[in-house]
Short mmCIF file of C-alpha atoms and ligand atoms in Angstrom, two decimals:
data_model
loop_
_atom_site.label_atom_id
_atom_site.label_comp_id
_atom_site.label_asym_id
_atom_site.label_seq_id
_atom_site.Cartn_x
_atom_site.Cartn_y
_atom_site.Cartn_z
CA MET A 2 0.00 0.00 0.00
CA GLU A 3 1.34 3.44 -0.91
CA LEU A 4 0.39 6.48 1.14
CA TRP A 5 0.47 9.92 -0.47
CA HIS A 6 0.61 12.78 1.99
CA ILE A 7 -0.19 16.28 0.72
CA ARG A 8 -0.28 19.61 2.50
CA GLY A 9 -2.32 21.68 0.07
CA GLY A 10 -2.37 25.35 -0.79
CA LYS A 11 1.14 25.74 -2.27
CA ARG A 12 1.46 27.31 -5.74
CA LEU A 13 3.36 25.17 -8.24
CA GLU A 14 6.24 27.14 -9.70
CA GLY A 15 9.24 26.31 -11.87
CA ALA A 16 10.16 24.22 -14.88
CA CYS A 17 9.97 20.47 -15.38
CA PHE A 18 10.67 17.90 -18.06
CA VAL A 19 7.76 15.59 -18.76
CA GLN A 20 8.38 11.81 -18.52
CA GLY A 21 8.18 9.45 -21.49
CA SER A 22 4.74 8.17 -22.46
CA LYS A 23 3.41 5.00 -20.83
CA ASN A 24 0.87 4.42 -23.58
CA ALA A 25 3.52 4.78 -26.28
CA SER A 26 6.01 2.53 -24.44
CA LEU A 27 3.71 -0.47 -23.89
CA PRO A 28 2.80 -1.33 -27.52
CA ILE A 29 6.42 -0.74 -28.57
CA LEU A 30 7.65 -3.16 -25.88
CA ALA A 31 5.19 -5.74 -27.24
CA ALA A 32 6.25 -5.01 -30.82
CA SER A 33 9.87 -5.83 -29.95
CA VAL A 34 9.08 -9.57 -30.27
CA ILE A 35 7.72 -9.39 -33.85
CA CYS A 36 11.08 -10.38 -35.32
CA PRO A 37 14.32 -11.63 -33.75
CA ALA A 38 16.20 -8.40 -33.05
CA SER A 39 17.72 -6.23 -30.39
CA THR A 40 15.92 -3.04 -29.43
CA GLN A 41 17.23 0.02 -27.60
CA LEU A 42 14.57 2.38 -26.28
CA LEU A 43 15.29 5.77 -24.75
CA ASN A 44 13.09 7.90 -22.48
CA VAL A 45 11.10 4.92 -21.17
CA PRO A 46 9.41 5.84 -17.87
CA GLN A 47 10.04 3.66 -14.82
CA LEU A 48 6.51 2.54 -14.01
CA ARG A 49 4.67 -0.51 -12.73
CA ASP A 50 3.07 -1.10 -16.15
CA VAL A 51 6.41 -0.90 -17.94
CA ASP A 52 7.83 -3.32 -15.41
CA ALA A 53 4.89 -5.68 -16.05
CA ALA A 54 5.62 -5.59 -19.81
CA LEU A 55 9.32 -6.33 -19.17
CA ARG A 56 8.34 -9.30 -17.01
CA ILE A 57 6.12 -10.61 -19.82
CA LEU A 58 9.06 -10.27 -22.23
CA ARG A 59 11.34 -12.22 -19.86
CA HIS A 60 8.66 -14.87 -19.38
CA LEU A 61 8.60 -15.27 -23.18
CA GLY A 62 12.35 -15.94 -23.11
CA CYS A 63 13.60 -12.51 -24.20
CA ARG A 64 16.30 -10.54 -22.46
CA ALA A 65 14.73 -7.31 -21.22
CA GLU A 66 16.34 -4.78 -18.90
CA GLN A 67 15.67 -1.25 -17.83
CA ARG A 68 18.38 1.05 -16.55
CA ASP A 69 16.99 4.49 -15.72
CA GLY A 70 15.22 5.66 -18.89
CA GLU A 71 16.89 3.12 -21.17
CA VAL A 72 15.40 -0.26 -22.02
CA SER A 73 17.25 -2.93 -23.95
CA ILE A 74 15.53 -6.01 -25.30
CA ASP A 75 16.93 -8.98 -27.13
CA SER A 76 14.07 -10.97 -28.63
CA ARG A 77 16.22 -13.49 -30.53
CA SER A 78 15.94 -15.92 -27.61
CA LEU A 79 12.11 -15.90 -27.53
CA SER A 80 11.05 -19.41 -26.57
CA SER A 81 7.34 -19.25 -25.69
CA CYS A 82 4.13 -17.75 -26.97
CA ASN A 83 2.11 -18.25 -23.77
CA ILE A 84 1.44 -15.52 -21.23
CA PRO A 85 0.08 -16.76 -17.89
CA HIS A 86 -2.93 -15.15 -16.23
CA SER A 87 -0.81 -13.79 -13.35
CA LEU A 88 1.08 -11.55 -15.84
CA MET A 89 -1.92 -10.74 -18.07
CA GLU A 90 -4.03 -9.46 -15.21
CA GLU A 91 -1.60 -6.68 -14.32
CA MET A 92 -2.62 -4.35 -17.12
CA ARG A 93 -4.98 -3.89 -20.00
CA SER A 94 -2.36 -3.42 -22.68
CA SER A 95 -0.92 -6.93 -22.19
CA VAL A 96 -3.50 -7.83 -24.88
CA ILE A 97 -1.26 -6.12 -27.47
CA PHE A 98 1.14 -9.04 -27.10
CA MET A 99 -1.44 -11.13 -28.96
CA GLY A 100 -0.81 -9.43 -32.32
CA ALA A 101 2.95 -9.42 -31.75
CA LEU A 102 3.17 -13.11 -30.77
CA VAL A 103 0.92 -14.25 -33.60
CA ALA A 104 3.19 -12.32 -35.97
CA ARG A 105 6.32 -13.99 -34.60
CA CYS A 106 5.15 -17.53 -33.72
CA GLY A 107 1.92 -18.07 -35.66
CA GLU A 108 0.14 -18.58 -32.36
CA ALA A 109 -0.48 -17.03 -28.95
CA ARG A 110 -2.07 -18.24 -25.77
CA LEU A 111 -3.13 -15.73 -23.17
CA SER A 112 -6.00 -14.74 -20.91
CA LEU A 113 -8.32 -11.75 -20.77
CA PRO A 114 -6.33 -8.66 -19.72
CA GLY A 115 -6.61 -6.70 -16.45
CA GLY A 116 -6.19 -2.92 -15.99
CA CYS A 117 -8.32 -0.12 -14.55
CA GLN A 118 -12.00 -0.98 -13.97
CA LEU A 119 -13.48 1.73 -16.17
CA GLY A 120 -16.40 -0.30 -17.54
CA ARG A 121 -16.74 -3.39 -19.70
CA ARG A 122 -13.63 -2.90 -21.85
CA PRO A 123 -14.28 -5.78 -24.29
CA ILE A 124 -11.69 -6.92 -26.87
CA ASP A 125 -14.17 -7.95 -29.57
CA LEU A 126 -12.67 -5.52 -32.12
CA HIS A 127 -9.17 -6.99 -31.60
CA LEU A 128 -10.44 -10.55 -32.04
CA SER A 129 -12.64 -9.83 -35.04
CA ALA A 130 -9.77 -8.06 -36.85
CA LEU A 131 -7.34 -10.93 -36.24
CA ARG A 132 -9.98 -13.39 -37.49
CA GLN A 133 -10.34 -11.33 -40.67
CA MET A 134 -6.59 -11.75 -41.12
CA GLY A 135 -6.97 -15.52 -41.00
CA ALA A 136 -6.42 -16.24 -37.31
CA GLU A 137 -8.45 -18.94 -35.62
CA ILE A 138 -9.37 -17.82 -32.13
CA ARG A 139 -10.90 -19.95 -29.41
CA GLU A 140 -12.08 -18.46 -26.13
CA ASP A 141 -12.47 -20.78 -23.19
CA GLY A 142 -13.26 -19.55 -19.67
CA GLY A 143 -11.20 -16.36 -19.95
CA GLU A 144 -8.38 -18.12 -21.87
CA ILE A 145 -7.69 -17.13 -25.47
CA PHE A 146 -6.00 -19.42 -27.97
CA CYS A 147 -5.05 -17.72 -31.19
CA SER A 148 -3.60 -19.69 -34.06
CA ALA A 149 -2.54 -18.31 -37.42
CA PRO A 150 0.06 -20.36 -39.27
CA GLU A 151 -0.28 -17.83 -42.11
CA LEU A 152 -1.75 -14.38 -41.61
CA LYS A 153 -3.07 -12.63 -44.69
CA GLY A 154 -3.48 -8.91 -45.27
CA ALA A 155 -7.06 -7.64 -45.04
CA GLU A 156 -9.20 -4.51 -45.34
CA ILE A 157 -10.40 -3.99 -41.80
CA VAL A 158 -13.08 -1.49 -40.88
CA LEU A 159 -13.12 -0.51 -37.22
CA PRO A 160 -16.61 0.64 -36.14
CA PHE A 161 -14.95 2.63 -33.32
CA PRO A 162 -11.34 3.95 -33.41
CA SER A 163 -10.04 1.70 -30.63
CA VAL A 164 -6.43 2.49 -29.75
CA GLY A 165 -5.60 -1.05 -28.61
CA ALA A 166 -7.30 -2.73 -31.58
CA THR A 167 -5.48 -0.44 -34.04
CA GLU A 168 -2.17 -1.34 -32.37
CA ASN A 169 -2.88 -5.07 -32.28
CA ILE A 170 -3.77 -5.09 -35.99
CA MET A 171 -0.64 -3.09 -36.89
CA LEU A 172 1.56 -5.63 -35.05
CA ALA A 173 -0.08 -8.74 -36.52
CA ALA A 174 -0.12 -7.18 -40.00
CA CYS A 175 3.69 -6.94 -40.01
CA ALA A 176 3.81 -10.71 -40.57
CA ALA A 177 0.83 -10.93 -42.94
CA LYS A 178 1.10 -11.86 -46.59
CA GLY A 179 -0.08 -8.84 -48.55
CA GLU A 180 -1.17 -5.40 -47.46
CA THR A 181 -3.45 -4.64 -44.50
CA VAL A 182 -5.55 -1.49 -44.51
CA ILE A 183 -7.22 -0.28 -41.30
CA HIS A 184 -10.17 2.02 -41.97
CA GLY A 185 -11.47 3.98 -39.00
CA ALA A 186 -8.11 3.64 -37.20
CA ALA A 187 -7.37 5.47 -33.95
CA ARG A 188 -5.38 8.67 -34.62
CA GLU A 189 -3.66 9.09 -31.23
CA PRO A 190 0.00 10.25 -31.19
CA GLU A 191 0.89 6.86 -29.68
CA ILE A 192 -0.21 5.21 -32.97
CA ALA A 193 2.22 7.44 -34.89
CA ALA A 194 4.92 6.54 -32.34
CA LEU A 195 4.25 2.85 -32.95
CA GLN A 196 4.48 3.44 -36.70
CA ASP A 197 7.91 5.05 -36.19
CA TYR A 198 9.11 2.01 -34.23
CA LEU A 199 7.75 -0.46 -36.80
CA ARG A 200 9.46 1.47 -39.59
CA ALA A 201 12.74 1.28 -37.66
CA MET A 202 12.09 -2.49 -37.47
CA GLY A 203 11.85 -2.57 -41.26
CA ALA A 204 8.07 -2.56 -41.77
CA GLU A 205 6.32 -0.56 -44.46
CA VAL A 206 3.69 1.39 -42.54
CA ARG A 207 1.99 4.63 -43.46
CA GLY A 208 -0.99 6.72 -42.50
CA ALA A 209 -0.66 6.72 -38.68
CA GLY A 210 -2.25 9.90 -37.37
CA THR A 211 -5.01 9.67 -40.00
CA ASP A 212 -7.97 7.30 -39.93
CA THR A 213 -6.44 4.99 -42.55
CA VAL A 214 -3.31 3.05 -41.67
CA VAL A 215 -1.64 0.79 -44.24
CA ILE A 216 0.79 -1.95 -43.27
CA GLY A 217 2.85 -3.68 -45.95
CA ALA A 218 5.91 -5.90 -46.06
CA LEU A 219 8.49 -6.32 -43.29
CA ARG A 220 12.19 -6.54 -44.13
CA PRO A 221 13.43 -7.15 -40.60
CA GLU A 222 16.30 -5.12 -39.19
CA LYS A 223 18.54 -6.74 -36.58
CA GLN A 224 18.96 -3.62 -34.45
CA ILE A 225 16.26 -1.13 -33.64
CA ALA A 226 16.60 2.16 -31.78
CA CYS A 227 13.79 4.47 -30.83
CA ARG A 228 13.03 7.33 -28.43
CA ILE A 229 9.70 7.27 -26.58
CA ILE A 230 7.55 10.39 -27.03
CA PRO A 231 6.65 12.51 -23.97
CA ASP A 232 3.51 11.67 -22.02
CA ARG A 233 0.68 14.03 -22.94
CA ILE A 234 -1.50 12.86 -20.03
CA VAL A 235 1.22 13.48 -17.44
CA ALA A 236 1.78 16.90 -19.06
CA SER A 237 -1.98 17.55 -18.79
CA THR A 238 -1.97 16.50 -15.12
CA ILE A 239 0.87 18.87 -14.17
CA ALA A 240 -0.78 21.68 -16.16
CA CYS A 241 -4.06 21.08 -14.27
CA ALA A 242 -2.24 21.07 -10.92
CA ALA A 243 -0.49 24.35 -11.80
CA ALA A 244 -3.78 25.88 -12.97
CA CYS A 245 -5.74 25.22 -9.78
CA THR A 246 -2.93 26.18 -7.39
CA GLY A 247 -2.41 29.61 -8.96
CA GLY A 248 0.90 28.34 -10.32
CA ASN A 249 3.45 29.39 -12.90
CA VAL A 250 4.99 26.34 -14.55
CA GLU A 251 6.97 25.62 -17.68
CA LEU A 252 6.59 22.12 -19.13
CA ARG A 253 9.60 21.20 -21.26
CA GLY A 254 10.35 18.53 -23.83
CA ILE A 255 6.73 18.11 -24.90
CA ASP A 256 4.68 18.77 -28.02
CA PRO A 257 1.83 21.10 -26.95
CA ARG A 258 -0.23 20.12 -30.02
CA GLN A 259 -0.64 16.65 -28.49
CA PHE A 260 -2.69 18.02 -25.59
CA SER A 261 -4.00 21.23 -27.11
CA THR A 262 -7.62 20.35 -26.20
CA VAL A 263 -6.65 20.28 -22.52
CA LEU A 264 -4.71 23.54 -22.81
CA ARG A 265 -7.66 25.18 -24.59
CA PHE A 266 -9.94 24.47 -21.61
CA LEU A 267 -7.32 25.71 -19.14
CA LYS A 268 -7.05 28.92 -21.17
CA GLN A 269 -10.83 29.26 -21.18
CA ALA A 270 -10.71 28.78 -17.39
CA GLY A 271 -8.52 31.89 -17.17
CA CYS A 272 -4.93 30.63 -17.42
CA ASP A 273 -2.35 32.46 -19.43
CA ILE A 274 -0.68 29.93 -21.78
CA ILE A 275 2.33 30.44 -24.03
CA SER A 276 3.37 27.51 -26.23
CA THR A 277 6.46 26.89 -28.35
CA ASP A 278 7.16 23.76 -30.44
CA ARG A 279 8.69 22.00 -27.42
CA SER A 280 7.31 23.70 -24.31
CA VAL A 281 4.33 25.29 -22.59
CA ARG A 282 4.30 27.99 -19.93
CA LEU A 283 1.12 28.14 -17.90
CA ARG A 284 0.37 30.96 -15.47
CA SER A 285 -2.72 31.07 -13.33
CA GLU A 286 -3.90 33.94 -11.14
CA GLY A 287 -5.67 31.64 -8.69
CA ARG A 288 -9.39 30.99 -8.84
CA LEU A 289 -10.46 29.64 -12.23
CA LYS A 290 -13.72 30.08 -14.19
CA ALA A 291 -15.96 27.15 -15.11
CA VAL A 292 -15.66 26.15 -18.78
CA GLY A 293 -19.21 25.10 -19.71
CA GLU A 294 -19.24 21.84 -21.65
CA ILE A 295 -16.47 19.23 -21.95
CA SER A 296 -17.00 16.04 -23.99
CA THR A 297 -14.43 13.27 -24.19
CA ALA A 298 -13.78 11.85 -27.67
CA PRO A 299 -11.17 9.86 -29.57
CA TYR A 300 -8.09 11.90 -30.62
CA PRO A 301 -7.97 14.71 -31.71
CA GLY A 302 -10.90 15.22 -29.32
CA PHE A 303 -10.59 15.79 -25.59
CA PRO A 304 -8.87 12.71 -24.05
CA THR A 305 -10.80 10.58 -21.57
CA ASP A 306 -7.55 10.07 -19.62
CA ALA A 307 -7.35 13.81 -18.91
CA GLN A 308 -11.00 14.05 -17.83
CA PRO A 309 -10.49 13.20 -14.12
CA VAL A 310 -7.55 15.61 -13.71
CA LEU A 311 -9.30 18.50 -15.47
CA MET A 312 -12.37 17.81 -13.34
CA ALA A 313 -10.13 18.08 -10.25
CA ALA A 314 -8.69 21.39 -11.48
CA LEU A 315 -12.19 22.85 -11.89
CA LEU A 316 -13.62 21.93 -8.47
CA LYS A 317 -13.23 25.53 -7.26
CA ALA A 318 -13.86 27.21 -10.64
CA ARG A 319 -16.64 29.82 -10.52
CA GLY A 320 -19.81 28.49 -12.15
CA LEU A 321 -20.94 25.17 -13.62
CA THR A 322 -18.91 22.79 -15.78
CA ARG A 323 -20.68 19.83 -17.40
CA ILE A 324 -18.63 16.84 -18.53
CA THR A 325 -19.88 14.11 -20.87
CA GLU A 326 -17.75 10.98 -20.78
CA ASN A 327 -18.15 9.22 -24.13
CA ILE A 328 -15.38 6.63 -24.05
CA PHE A 329 -15.74 4.64 -20.80
CA GLU A 330 -18.99 4.08 -18.91
CA ASN A 331 -17.42 3.96 -15.46
CA ARG A 332 -14.99 6.84 -15.41
CA TYR A 333 -16.36 8.82 -12.46
CA ARG A 334 -15.06 6.56 -9.70
CA GLN A 335 -13.05 9.49 -8.32
CA VAL A 336 -16.19 11.60 -7.79
CA PRO A 337 -17.30 10.35 -4.33
CA GLU A 338 -13.72 10.80 -3.10
CA LEU A 339 -13.47 14.36 -4.51
CA CYS A 340 -16.80 15.17 -2.81
CA ARG A 341 -15.20 14.16 0.50
CA LEU A 342 -12.82 17.11 0.00
CA GLY A 343 -15.87 19.38 -0.22
CA ALA A 344 -16.42 19.31 -4.00
CA ASP A 345 -19.96 19.67 -5.35
CA ILE A 346 -20.33 17.15 -8.18
CA VAL A 347 -23.51 15.44 -9.35
CA THR A 348 -23.35 12.56 -11.84
CA HIS A 349 -26.12 11.10 -14.00
CA GLY A 350 -24.88 8.28 -16.20
CA ARG A 351 -22.27 9.66 -18.57
CA ILE A 352 -22.71 13.27 -17.35
CA ALA A 353 -21.01 14.95 -14.41
CA GLU A 354 -21.92 18.45 -13.26
CA ILE A 355 -19.30 20.31 -11.27
CA TRP A 356 -20.48 23.35 -9.32
CA GLY A 357 -17.43 25.36 -8.27
CA VAL A 358 -17.05 25.66 -4.47
CA ASP A 359 -15.15 28.37 -2.56
CA SER A 360 -12.74 26.00 -0.88
CA LEU A 361 -11.72 22.36 -0.48
CA HIS A 362 -10.50 20.85 2.79
CA GLY A 363 -8.04 17.98 3.05
CA THR A 364 -9.10 14.55 4.30
CA ALA A 365 -8.28 10.84 3.84
CA LEU A 366 -9.07 9.38 0.39
CA THR A 367 -8.64 6.07 -1.42
CA ALA A 368 -7.30 6.00 -4.99
CA THR A 369 -9.78 4.20 -7.24
CA ASP A 370 -7.80 3.88 -10.48
CA LEU A 371 -4.79 5.43 -12.22
CA ARG A 372 -6.20 8.74 -13.50
CA GLY A 373 -8.77 8.95 -10.69
CA GLY A 374 -5.86 8.75 -8.24
CA ALA A 375 -4.01 11.49 -10.13
CA ALA A 376 -7.16 13.63 -9.89
CA MET A 377 -7.10 13.21 -6.11
CA ILE A 378 -3.50 14.47 -6.05
CA VAL A 379 -4.45 17.53 -8.13
CA ALA A 380 -7.43 18.25 -5.83
CA GLY A 381 -5.33 17.66 -2.70
CA LEU A 382 -2.75 20.21 -3.89
CA SER A 383 -5.44 22.89 -4.06
CA ALA A 384 -7.23 21.91 -0.82
CA GLN A 385 -6.64 23.53 2.56
CA GLY A 386 -4.86 21.31 5.09
CA GLU A 387 -3.73 17.71 4.79
CA THR A 388 -4.91 15.12 2.29
CA LEU A 389 -3.92 11.47 2.63
CA ILE A 390 -4.41 9.17 -0.36
CA CYS A 391 -4.28 5.42 0.23
CA ASP A 392 -3.26 3.81 -3.01
CA GLU A 393 -2.82 0.15 -3.92
CA GLY A 394 -0.29 1.30 -6.50
CA HIS A 395 -2.64 2.66 -9.19
CA ILE A 396 -0.86 6.01 -9.52
CA SER A 397 2.62 4.53 -9.92
CA ARG A 398 1.30 2.50 -12.87
CA GLY A 399 1.43 5.72 -14.89
CA TYR A 400 3.31 8.49 -13.05
CA GLU A 401 7.07 8.23 -12.60
CA ARG A 402 8.51 9.68 -9.36
CA PHE A 403 5.48 11.96 -9.27
CA ASP A 404 6.04 13.04 -5.67
CA ALA A 405 9.60 14.19 -6.44
CA ARG A 406 8.53 15.98 -9.64
CA LEU A 407 5.80 17.88 -7.79
CA ARG A 408 8.12 18.66 -4.85
CA ALA A 409 10.60 20.17 -7.30
CA LEU A 410 7.78 22.53 -8.34
CA GLY A 411 7.20 23.56 -4.71
CA ALA A 412 4.40 21.14 -3.71
CA ASP A 413 4.33 19.79 -0.17
CA ILE A 414 3.85 16.11 -1.02
CA SER A 415 5.47 12.87 0.08
CA LEU A 416 5.00 9.20 -0.71
CA ALA A 417 5.55 6.44 1.83
C1 UD1 B 523 -6.13 3.15 -24.59
C2 UD1 B 523 -5.26 3.76 -23.52
C3 UD1 B 523 -6.12 4.31 -22.39
C4 UD1 B 523 -7.14 5.28 -22.95
C5 UD1 B 523 -7.92 4.66 -24.10
C6 UD1 B 523 -8.85 5.64 -24.79
C7 UD1 B 523 -3.22 2.44 -23.60
C8 UD1 B 523 -2.35 1.44 -22.93
N1 UD1 B 523 -4.37 2.71 -22.99
O1 UD1 B 523 -6.86 2.08 -23.99
O2 UD1 B 523 -5.26 4.96 -21.45
O3 UD1 B 523 -8.04 5.63 -21.91
O4 UD1 B 523 -7.01 4.16 -25.10
O5 UD1 B 523 -8.15 6.74 -25.24
O6 UD1 B 523 -2.88 2.99 -24.62
N2 UD1 B 523 -13.78 -1.11 -27.20
C9 UD1 B 523 -14.67 -2.08 -27.60
N3 UD1 B 523 -14.15 -3.23 -28.15
C10 UD1 B 523 -12.81 -3.42 -28.32
C11 UD1 B 523 -11.90 -2.41 -27.93
C12 UD1 B 523 -12.43 -1.26 -27.36
O7 UD1 B 523 -15.87 -1.94 -27.44
O8 UD1 B 523 -12.42 -4.49 -28.83
C13 UD1 B 523 -14.30 0.14 -26.58
C14 UD1 B 523 -13.86 0.26 -25.13
O9 UD1 B 523 -14.71 -0.46 -24.26
C15 UD1 B 523 -13.94 1.74 -24.90
C16 UD1 B 523 -13.51 2.31 -26.25
O10 UD1 B 523 -13.71 1.25 -27.20
O11 UD1 B 523 -15.25 2.12 -24.64
C17 UD1 B 523 -12.09 2.82 -26.29
O12 UD1 B 523 -11.21 1.79 -26.02
P1 UD1 B 523 -9.75 1.71 -26.64
O13 UD1 B 523 -9.50 2.88 -27.53
O14 UD1 B 523 -9.57 0.35 -27.20
O15 UD1 B 523 -8.88 1.87 -25.33
P2 UD1 B 523 -7.62 1.03 -24.90
O16 UD1 B 523 -6.78 0.70 -26.08
O17 UD1 B 523 -8.04 -0.06 -23.97
#
């Protein structure tokens, strides 16, 4: 159990570099098994989820090590295509290993993935796409057996731009005979980052960042090097914390276009924001204004992962903010905890109404999930007095040395 201890009311001030992206790292770690090769990755965050992916790689027989931000993988020694339930249940994105293993071995055996409990989170789109590429898939009591001695390219239409399904198809398609075209693909920056890695591996991939991704032949390289992009959700979280504490923070080493929807709302709430190609300076005078309507949507829309932290930043904003959560049906688990700090939030189904209150007061909270936990940190930083957050380790799945990063910006926060 991790215990976050926050004494709220301090303005965040200073400059910080944003960590590498968790959601870009995980599919790339899975992709490293597609062909026998050695991979060097830079700027990989040290996180529980990254560690879980490295353990899966070792279980599969690969060499996989992380030293600070550098990960090296040697997948030539891969000796298994089975991932046991104990490793699968640690995170949702373990399912991306399915496409990668089928590409390398012609089969994969795994179980339904774990991860944050944000709703049903089915994997029907992943399975249907792999079937269209010629895979035979049998599901038996939570176990999945996927067999595809020869994958063939296909025209796949995704009815919803699922990030994970797009990634799984891209990985499997690297070993398919003929071209694969994904229509209705997810357009997230992490998809473009995966394309960059696959190109470095020798795959012909184009279109990432648009809704049509095309994957052609793979001429495998033996050595692959790649730098992980910065984490736009961590950047959003720090920006939200600076905004609601009356802070003045410069985020460095990031691409502001990748979280421009979040910055736009913070600007509307009254923050002064100056962006360059690689940095953002955010200055806030203190109390924010409510922003009206926020709707989560697939990229380039407002990201569901930033919804809880923006909600936390707006708890004291003057007026009413209404959020519609369109991606996950159970993404308001942080709300009862935020109300314990004195927030006034009413939820009906997918809608949450936040009525700005004059002040928040610290108390003891329990982290419910990764981004919900981060929202509690943001709220605790702007509350009067002490906030304690009991956390089973959700927050460290996605935030690297978050206590130290926030302390360097002047926050009174510790992690025990
Ligand atoms: C990824 C991100 C997660 C983010 C989410 C949406 C990673 C490791 N995780 O998750 O942080 O919140 O994108 O931006 O990158 N769906 C189906 N069937 C499927 C697949 C998805 O119905 O086969 C639905 C889901 O239930 C959900 C929606 O599609 O309602 C979006 O899911 P998806 O884009 O697949 O999210 P993940 O890849 O799981």
